[in-house]
CSV table of C-alpha atoms in Angstrom, one decimal:
chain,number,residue,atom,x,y,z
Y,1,UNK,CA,188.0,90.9,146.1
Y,2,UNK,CA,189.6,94.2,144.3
Y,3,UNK,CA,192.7,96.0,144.4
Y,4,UNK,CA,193.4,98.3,142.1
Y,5,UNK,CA,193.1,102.2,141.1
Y,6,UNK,CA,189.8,102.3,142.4
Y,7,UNK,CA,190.7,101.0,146.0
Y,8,UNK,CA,190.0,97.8,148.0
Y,9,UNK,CA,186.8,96.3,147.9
Y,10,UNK,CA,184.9,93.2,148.3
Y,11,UNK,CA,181.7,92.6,146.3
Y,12,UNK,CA,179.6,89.8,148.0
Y,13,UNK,CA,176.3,87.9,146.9
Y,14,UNK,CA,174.2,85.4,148.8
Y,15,UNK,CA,173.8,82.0,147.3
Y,16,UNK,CA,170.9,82.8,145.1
Y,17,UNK,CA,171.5,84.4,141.6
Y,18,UNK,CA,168.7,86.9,142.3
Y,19,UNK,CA,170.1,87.9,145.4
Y,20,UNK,CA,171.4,91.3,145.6
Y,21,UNK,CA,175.3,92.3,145.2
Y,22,UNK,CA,177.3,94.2,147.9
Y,23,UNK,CA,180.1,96.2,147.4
Y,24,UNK,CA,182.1,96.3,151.0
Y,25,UNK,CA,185.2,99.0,150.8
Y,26,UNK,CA,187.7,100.9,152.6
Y,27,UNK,CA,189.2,104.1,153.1
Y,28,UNK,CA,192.7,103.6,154.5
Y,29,UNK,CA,193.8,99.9,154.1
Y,30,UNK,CA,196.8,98.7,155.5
Y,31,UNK,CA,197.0,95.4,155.0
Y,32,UNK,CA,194.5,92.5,153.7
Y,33,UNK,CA,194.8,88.8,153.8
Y,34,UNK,CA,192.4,86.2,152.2
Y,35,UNK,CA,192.6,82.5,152.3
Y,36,UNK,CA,190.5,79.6,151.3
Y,37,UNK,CA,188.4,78.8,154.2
Y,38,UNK,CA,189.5,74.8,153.2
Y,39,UNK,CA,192.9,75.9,154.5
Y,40,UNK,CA,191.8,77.4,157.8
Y,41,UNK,CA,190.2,74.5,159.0
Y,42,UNK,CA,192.6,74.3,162.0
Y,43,UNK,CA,193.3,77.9,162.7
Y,44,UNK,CA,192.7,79.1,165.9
Y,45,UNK,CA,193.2,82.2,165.4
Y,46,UNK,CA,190.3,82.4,162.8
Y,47,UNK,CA,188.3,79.5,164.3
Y,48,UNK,CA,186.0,81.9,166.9
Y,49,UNK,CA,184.9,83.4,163.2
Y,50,UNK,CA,183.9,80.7,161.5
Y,51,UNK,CA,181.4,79.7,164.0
Y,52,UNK,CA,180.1,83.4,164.4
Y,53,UNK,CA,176.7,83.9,163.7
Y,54,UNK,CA,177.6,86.9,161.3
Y,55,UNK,CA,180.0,86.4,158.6
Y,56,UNK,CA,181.1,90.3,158.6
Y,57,UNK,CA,182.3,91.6,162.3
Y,58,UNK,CA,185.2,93.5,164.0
Y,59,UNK,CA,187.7,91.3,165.6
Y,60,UNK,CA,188.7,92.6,169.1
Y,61,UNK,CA,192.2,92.0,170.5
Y,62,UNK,CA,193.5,90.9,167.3
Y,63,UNK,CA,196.2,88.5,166.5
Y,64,UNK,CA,196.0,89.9,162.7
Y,65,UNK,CA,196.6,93.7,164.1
Y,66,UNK,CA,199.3,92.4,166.6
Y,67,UNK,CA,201.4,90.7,163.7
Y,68,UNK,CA,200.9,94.1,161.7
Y,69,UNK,CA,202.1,96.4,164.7
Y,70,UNK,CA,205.0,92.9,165.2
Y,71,UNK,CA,206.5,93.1,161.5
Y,72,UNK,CA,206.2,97.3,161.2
Y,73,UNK,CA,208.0,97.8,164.7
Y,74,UNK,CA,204.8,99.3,165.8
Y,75,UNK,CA,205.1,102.3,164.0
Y,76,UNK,CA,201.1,102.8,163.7
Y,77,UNK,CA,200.5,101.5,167.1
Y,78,UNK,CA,199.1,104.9,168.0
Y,79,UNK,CA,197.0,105.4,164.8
Y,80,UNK,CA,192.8,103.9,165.1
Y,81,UNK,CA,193.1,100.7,162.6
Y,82,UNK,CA,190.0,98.3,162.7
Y,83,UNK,CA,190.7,94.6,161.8
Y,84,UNK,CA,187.3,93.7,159.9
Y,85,UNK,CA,186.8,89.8,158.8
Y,86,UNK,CA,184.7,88.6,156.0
Y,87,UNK,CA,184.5,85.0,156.7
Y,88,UNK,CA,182.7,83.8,153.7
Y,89,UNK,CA,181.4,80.3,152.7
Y,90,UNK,CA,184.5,79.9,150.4
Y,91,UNK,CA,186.8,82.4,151.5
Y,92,UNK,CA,187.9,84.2,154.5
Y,93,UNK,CA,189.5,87.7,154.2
Y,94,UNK,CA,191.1,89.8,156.8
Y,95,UNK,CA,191.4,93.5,156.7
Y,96,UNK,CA,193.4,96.3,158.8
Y,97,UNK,CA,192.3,99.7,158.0
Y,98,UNK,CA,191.6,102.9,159.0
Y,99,UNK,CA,187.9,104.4,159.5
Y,100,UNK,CA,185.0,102.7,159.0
Y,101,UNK,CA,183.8,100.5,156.1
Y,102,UNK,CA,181.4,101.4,153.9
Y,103,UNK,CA,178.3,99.3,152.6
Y,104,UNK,CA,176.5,99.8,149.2
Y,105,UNK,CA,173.4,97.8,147.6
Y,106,UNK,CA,174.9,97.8,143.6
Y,107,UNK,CA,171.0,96.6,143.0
Y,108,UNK,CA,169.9,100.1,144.3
């Protein structure tokens, strides 16, 4: 996971060392949150995810976007933000943000 002058992104590889490298960013992001999936074991609000059969989705009705809209006194509430999850094997990350997110093969 990156921030910086570049932008937020995640780069992602499969378990092999041959397998190809992902880069996963974001246009607009609003907020991100990443935790070591070790420390989610008992989250329910992350706990549909972890037993998904996709380890990159949109989350509908979300508790993260809720919280957002909570602590900002809902001053986006009228703006389109997505709430994308990443639930790695050793990290979970959570993303609000704007627009759709964009996929690229760095072994291309």
């Amino acid at each position: 996971m990156l921030d910086d002058y570049e932008g937020f992104r995640v780069l992602v590889r499969g378990t092999e060392s041959t397998s190809p490298v992902f880069r996963i960013s974001f246009d607009s992001v609003l907020a991100y949150s990443c935790v070591e999936e070790s420390s989610a074991i008992n989250d329910s609000r992350r706990a549909p995810g972890l037993s998904a059969p996709r380890w990159c989705f949109v989350v509908k009705n979300s508790w993260y976007l809720e919280e957002f809209h909570e602590i900002s006194s809902g001053i986006r509430r009228d703006q389109n933000i997505v709430h994308y999850a990443l639930y790695l094997s050793n990290q979970l990350i959570d993303v609000l943000a704007e627009g759709e997110a964009r996929v690229e093969n760095l072994n291309d």
